[in-house]
């Protein structure tokens, strides 16, 4: 399965273009442009499983750093501050990781 089976390649490219420079990643803008914000709960869980590289059921800081690369392999890594902001935006229970439900709420 590829992310482009779930989202338009053009929408992904546009979303990545908007945040190609370091410290320009804005999660809500990315979710909107990529089409994630228009997906159903079950579709978002499928995307979450795709992003969850180690299939642990959670996204940790390391996986978040490579978040953009899950959408396109040559995308940049998130900066430390972007990774921290993304974690803070979604980690509702403060356990240092993002579960599928937290991801869905954030999107």
mmCIF file with all atom_site columns, C-alpha atoms in Angstrom:
data_model
loop_
_atom_site.group_PDB
_atom_site.id
_atom_site.type_symbol
_atom_site.label_atom_id
_atom_site.label_alt_id
_atom_site.label_comp_id
_atom_site.label_asym_id
_atom_site.label_entity_id
_atom_site.label_seq_id
_atom_site.pdbx_PDB_ins_code
_atom_site.Cartn_x
_atom_site.Cartn_y
_atom_site.Cartn_z
_atom_site.occupancy
_atom_site.B_iso_or_equiv
_atom_site.pdbx_formal_charge
_atom_site.auth_seq_id
_atom_site.auth_comp_id
_atom_site.auth_asym_id
_atom_site.auth_atom_id
_atom_site.pdbx_PDB_model_num
ATOM 1   C CA . UNK A 1 1   ? 0.000   0.000  0.000  1.00 0.00 ? 1   UNK A CA 1
ATOM 2   C CA . UNK A 1 2   ? 1.171   3.508  -0.816 1.00 0.00 ? 2   UNK A CA 1
ATOM 3   C CA . UNK A 1 3   ? 0.059   6.812  0.641  1.00 0.00 ? 3   UNK A CA 1
ATOM 4   C CA . UNK A 1 4   ? -1.106  7.766  -2.868 1.00 0.00 ? 4   UNK A CA 1
ATOM 5   C CA . UNK A 1 5   ? -3.646  4.947  -2.615 1.00 0.00 ? 5   UNK A CA 1
ATOM 6   C CA . UNK A 1 6   ? -5.295  7.090  0.071  1.00 0.00 ? 6   UNK A CA 1
ATOM 7   C CA . UNK A 1 7   ? -4.436  10.660 -0.935 1.00 0.00 ? 7   UNK A CA 1
ATOM 8   C CA . UNK A 1 8   ? -3.923  12.453 -4.239 1.00 0.00 ? 8   UNK A CA 1
ATOM 9   C CA . UNK A 1 9   ? -0.270  12.681 -5.318 1.00 0.00 ? 9   UNK A CA 1
ATOM 10  C CA . UNK A 1 10  ? -0.925  16.272 -6.459 1.00 0.00 ? 10  UNK A CA 1
ATOM 11  C CA . UNK A 1 11  ? -2.376  17.220 -3.059 1.00 0.00 ? 11  UNK A CA 1
ATOM 12  C CA . UNK A 1 12  ? 0.578   15.646 -1.267 1.00 0.00 ? 12  UNK A CA 1
ATOM 13  C CA . UNK A 1 13  ? 3.034   17.503 -3.530 1.00 0.00 ? 13  UNK A CA 1
ATOM 14  C CA . UNK A 1 14  ? 1.225   20.802 -2.887 1.00 0.00 ? 14  UNK A CA 1
ATOM 15  C CA . UNK A 1 15  ? 1.249   20.218 0.882  1.00 0.00 ? 15  UNK A CA 1
ATOM 16  C CA . UNK A 1 16  ? 4.968   19.393 0.856  1.00 0.00 ? 16  UNK A CA 1
ATOM 17  C CA . UNK A 1 17  ? 5.706   22.436 -1.291 1.00 0.00 ? 17  UNK A CA 1
ATOM 18  C CA . UNK A 1 18  ? 4.101   24.673 1.346  1.00 0.00 ? 18  UNK A CA 1
ATOM 19  C CA . UNK A 1 19  ? 6.501   23.447 4.017  1.00 0.00 ? 19  UNK A CA 1
ATOM 20  C CA . UNK A 1 20  ? 9.671   22.700 2.096  1.00 0.00 ? 20  UNK A CA 1
ATOM 21  C CA . UNK A 1 21  ? 11.752  25.182 4.096  1.00 0.00 ? 21  UNK A CA 1
ATOM 22  C CA . UNK A 1 22  ? 12.800  24.359 7.679  1.00 0.00 ? 22  UNK A CA 1
ATOM 23  C CA . UNK A 1 23  ? 10.432  25.610 10.379 1.00 0.00 ? 23  UNK A CA 1
ATOM 24  C CA . UNK A 1 24  ? 7.558   26.231 7.942  1.00 0.00 ? 24  UNK A CA 1
ATOM 25  C CA . UNK A 1 25  ? 5.564   23.071 8.735  1.00 0.00 ? 25  UNK A CA 1
ATOM 26  C CA . UNK A 1 26  ? 2.100   23.955 10.017 1.00 0.00 ? 26  UNK A CA 1
ATOM 27  C CA . UNK A 1 27  ? 0.177   20.756 10.821 1.00 0.00 ? 27  UNK A CA 1
ATOM 28  C CA . UNK A 1 28  ? -3.336  22.081 10.190 1.00 0.00 ? 28  UNK A CA 1
ATOM 29  C CA . UNK A 1 29  ? -2.331  23.660 6.891  1.00 0.00 ? 29  UNK A CA 1
ATOM 30  C CA . UNK A 1 30  ? -0.604  20.413 5.851  1.00 0.00 ? 30  UNK A CA 1
ATOM 31  C CA . UNK A 1 31  ? -3.659  18.335 6.805  1.00 0.00 ? 31  UNK A CA 1
ATOM 32  C CA . UNK A 1 32  ? -5.928  20.667 4.836  1.00 0.00 ? 32  UNK A CA 1
ATOM 33  C CA . UNK A 1 33  ? -3.802  20.853 1.668  1.00 0.00 ? 33  UNK A CA 1
ATOM 34  C CA . UNK A 1 34  ? -2.964  17.141 1.603  1.00 0.00 ? 34  UNK A CA 1
ATOM 35  C CA . UNK A 1 35  ? -6.606  16.149 1.999  1.00 0.00 ? 35  UNK A CA 1
ATOM 36  C CA . UNK A 1 36  ? -6.176  14.466 5.388  1.00 0.00 ? 36  UNK A CA 1
ATOM 37  C CA . UNK A 1 37  ? -8.699  16.802 7.016  1.00 0.00 ? 37  UNK A CA 1
ATOM 38  C CA . UNK A 1 38  ? -11.413 15.583 4.619  1.00 0.00 ? 38  UNK A CA 1
ATOM 39  C CA . UNK A 1 39  ? -10.943 11.900 5.444  1.00 0.00 ? 39  UNK A CA 1
ATOM 40  C CA . UNK A 1 40  ? -13.249 9.722  7.520  1.00 0.00 ? 40  UNK A CA 1
ATOM 41  C CA . UNK A 1 41  ? -12.178 8.298  10.873 1.00 0.00 ? 41  UNK A CA 1
ATOM 42  C CA . UNK A 1 42  ? -11.490 4.864  9.356  1.00 0.00 ? 42  UNK A CA 1
ATOM 43  C CA . UNK A 1 43  ? -9.463  6.399  6.507  1.00 0.00 ? 43  UNK A CA 1
ATOM 44  C CA . UNK A 1 44  ? -7.390  8.370  9.038  1.00 0.00 ? 44  UNK A CA 1
ATOM 45  C CA . UNK A 1 45  ? -6.677  5.172  10.952 1.00 0.00 ? 45  UNK A CA 1
ATOM 46  C CA . UNK A 1 46  ? -5.365  3.652  7.716  1.00 0.00 ? 46  UNK A CA 1
ATOM 47  C CA . UNK A 1 47  ? -3.120  6.685  7.191  1.00 0.00 ? 47  UNK A CA 1
ATOM 48  C CA . UNK A 1 48  ? -1.980  6.453  10.816 1.00 0.00 ? 48  UNK A CA 1
ATOM 49  C CA . UNK A 1 49  ? -0.998  2.797  10.343 1.00 0.00 ? 49  UNK A CA 1
ATOM 50  C CA . UNK A 1 50  ? 0.989   3.818  7.263  1.00 0.00 ? 50  UNK A CA 1
ATOM 51  C CA . UNK A 1 51  ? 2.798   6.594  9.160  1.00 0.00 ? 51  UNK A CA 1
ATOM 52  C CA . UNK A 1 52  ? 3.456   4.297  12.157 1.00 0.00 ? 52  UNK A CA 1
ATOM 53  C CA . UNK A 1 53  ? 6.665   2.947  10.654 1.00 0.00 ? 53  UNK A CA 1
ATOM 54  C CA . UNK A 1 54  ? 7.415   0.408  13.382 1.00 0.00 ? 54  UNK A CA 1
ATOM 55  C CA . UNK A 1 55  ? 3.751   -0.638 13.708 1.00 0.00 ? 55  UNK A CA 1
ATOM 56  C CA . UNK A 1 56  ? 3.824   -0.042 17.471 1.00 0.00 ? 56  UNK A CA 1
ATOM 57  C CA . UNK A 1 57  ? 0.398   1.589  17.494 1.00 0.00 ? 57  UNK A CA 1
ATOM 58  C CA . UNK A 1 58  ? 1.966   4.917  18.431 1.00 0.00 ? 58  UNK A CA 1
ATOM 59  C CA . UNK A 1 59  ? 3.970   7.670  16.803 1.00 0.00 ? 59  UNK A CA 1
ATOM 60  C CA . UNK A 1 60  ? 7.011   8.692  18.817 1.00 0.00 ? 60  UNK A CA 1
ATOM 61  C CA . UNK A 1 61  ? 9.357   11.614 18.321 1.00 0.00 ? 61  UNK A CA 1
ATOM 62  C CA . UNK A 1 62  ? 11.595  9.698  15.935 1.00 0.00 ? 62  UNK A CA 1
ATOM 63  C CA . UNK A 1 63  ? 8.667   8.772  13.679 1.00 0.00 ? 63  UNK A CA 1
ATOM 64  C CA . UNK A 1 64  ? 7.396   12.353 13.791 1.00 0.00 ? 64  UNK A CA 1
ATOM 65  C CA . UNK A 1 65  ? 10.763  13.676 12.664 1.00 0.00 ? 65  UNK A CA 1
ATOM 66  C CA . UNK A 1 66  ? 10.348  11.646 9.470  1.00 0.00 ? 66  UNK A CA 1
ATOM 67  C CA . UNK A 1 67  ? 6.608   12.430 9.173  1.00 0.00 ? 67  UNK A CA 1
ATOM 68  C CA . UNK A 1 68  ? 6.893   14.237 5.814  1.00 0.00 ? 68  UNK A CA 1
ATOM 69  C CA . UNK A 1 69  ? 9.012   11.439 4.357  1.00 0.00 ? 69  UNK A CA 1
ATOM 70  C CA . UNK A 1 70  ? 6.132   9.010  4.851  1.00 0.00 ? 70  UNK A CA 1
ATOM 71  C CA . UNK A 1 71  ? 4.254   11.103 2.277  1.00 0.00 ? 71  UNK A CA 1
ATOM 72  C CA . UNK A 1 72  ? 7.173   11.448 -0.141 1.00 0.00 ? 72  UNK A CA 1
ATOM 73  C CA . UNK A 1 73  ? 10.525  9.734  0.383  1.00 0.00 ? 73  UNK A CA 1
ATOM 74  C CA . UNK A 1 74  ? 12.642  12.714 -0.650 1.00 0.00 ? 74  UNK A CA 1
ATOM 75  C CA . UNK A 1 75  ? 10.812  15.190 1.605  1.00 0.00 ? 75  UNK A CA 1
ATOM 76  C CA . UNK A 1 76  ? 12.797  16.882 4.339  1.00 0.00 ? 76  UNK A CA 1
ATOM 77  C CA . UNK A 1 77  ? 12.895  15.862 7.996  1.00 0.00 ? 77  UNK A CA 1
ATOM 78  C CA . UNK A 1 78  ? 10.980  17.995 10.461 1.00 0.00 ? 78  UNK A CA 1
ATOM 79  C CA . UNK A 1 79  ? 13.162  20.228 12.608 1.00 0.00 ? 79  UNK A CA 1
ATOM 80  C CA . UNK A 1 80  ? 13.436  19.581 16.325 1.00 0.00 ? 80  UNK A CA 1
ATOM 81  C CA . UNK A 1 81  ? 11.043  22.456 17.080 1.00 0.00 ? 81  UNK A CA 1
ATOM 82  C CA . UNK A 1 82  ? 8.531   21.258 14.451 1.00 0.00 ? 82  UNK A CA 1
ATOM 83  C CA . UNK A 1 83  ? 8.670   17.723 15.846 1.00 0.00 ? 83  UNK A CA 1
ATOM 84  C CA . UNK A 1 84  ? 8.127   19.014 19.377 1.00 0.00 ? 84  UNK A CA 1
ATOM 85  C CA . UNK A 1 85  ? 5.212   21.226 18.282 1.00 0.00 ? 85  UNK A CA 1
ATOM 86  C CA . UNK A 1 86  ? 3.565   18.349 16.428 1.00 0.00 ? 86  UNK A CA 1
ATOM 87  C CA . UNK A 1 87  ? 3.905   16.110 19.492 1.00 0.00 ? 87  UNK A CA 1
ATOM 88  C CA . UNK A 1 88  ? 2.478   18.797 21.765 1.00 0.00 ? 88  UNK A CA 1
ATOM 89  C CA . UNK A 1 89  ? -0.442  19.396 19.403 1.00 0.00 ? 89  UNK A CA 1
ATOM 90  C CA . UNK A 1 90  ? -1.534  15.758 19.503 1.00 0.00 ? 90  UNK A CA 1
ATOM 91  C CA . UNK A 1 91  ? -0.256  14.125 22.695 1.00 0.00 ? 91  UNK A CA 1
ATOM 92  C CA . UNK A 1 92  ? -3.375  14.751 24.784 1.00 0.00 ? 92  UNK A CA 1
ATOM 93  C CA . UNK A 1 93  ? -2.467  12.369 27.596 1.00 0.00 ? 93  UNK A CA 1
ATOM 94  C CA . UNK A 1 94  ? 1.170   13.520 27.892 1.00 0.00 ? 94  UNK A CA 1
ATOM 95  C CA . UNK A 1 95  ? 2.712   10.061 27.473 1.00 0.00 ? 95  UNK A CA 1
ATOM 96  C CA . UNK A 1 96  ? 5.239   11.220 24.866 1.00 0.00 ? 96  UNK A CA 1
ATOM 97  C CA . UNK A 1 97  ? 3.621   9.427  21.965 1.00 0.00 ? 97  UNK A CA 1
ATOM 98  C CA . UNK A 1 98  ? 0.621   9.835  19.681 1.00 0.00 ? 98  UNK A CA 1
ATOM 99  C CA . UNK A 1 99  ? -1.980  7.090  19.392 1.00 0.00 ? 99  UNK A CA 1
ATOM 100 C CA . UNK A 1 100 ? -4.385  6.642  16.489 1.00 0.00 ? 100 UNK A CA 1
ATOM 101 C CA . UNK A 1 101 ? -7.217  8.407  18.337 1.00 0.00 ? 101 UNK A CA 1
ATOM 102 C CA . UNK A 1 102 ? -4.973  11.366 19.219 1.00 0.00 ? 102 UNK A CA 1
ATOM 103 C CA . UNK A 1 103 ? -3.841  11.563 15.588 1.00 0.00 ? 103 UNK A CA 1
ATOM 104 C CA . UNK A 1 104 ? -7.438  11.551 14.411 1.00 0.00 ? 104 UNK A CA 1
ATOM 105 C CA . UNK A 1 105 ? -8.379  14.314 16.878 1.00 0.00 ? 105 UNK A CA 1
ATOM 106 C CA . UNK A 1 106 ? -5.436  16.444 15.764 1.00 0.00 ? 106 UNK A CA 1
ATOM 107 C CA . UNK A 1 107 ? -6.318  16.131 12.074 1.00 0.00 ? 107 UNK A CA 1
#
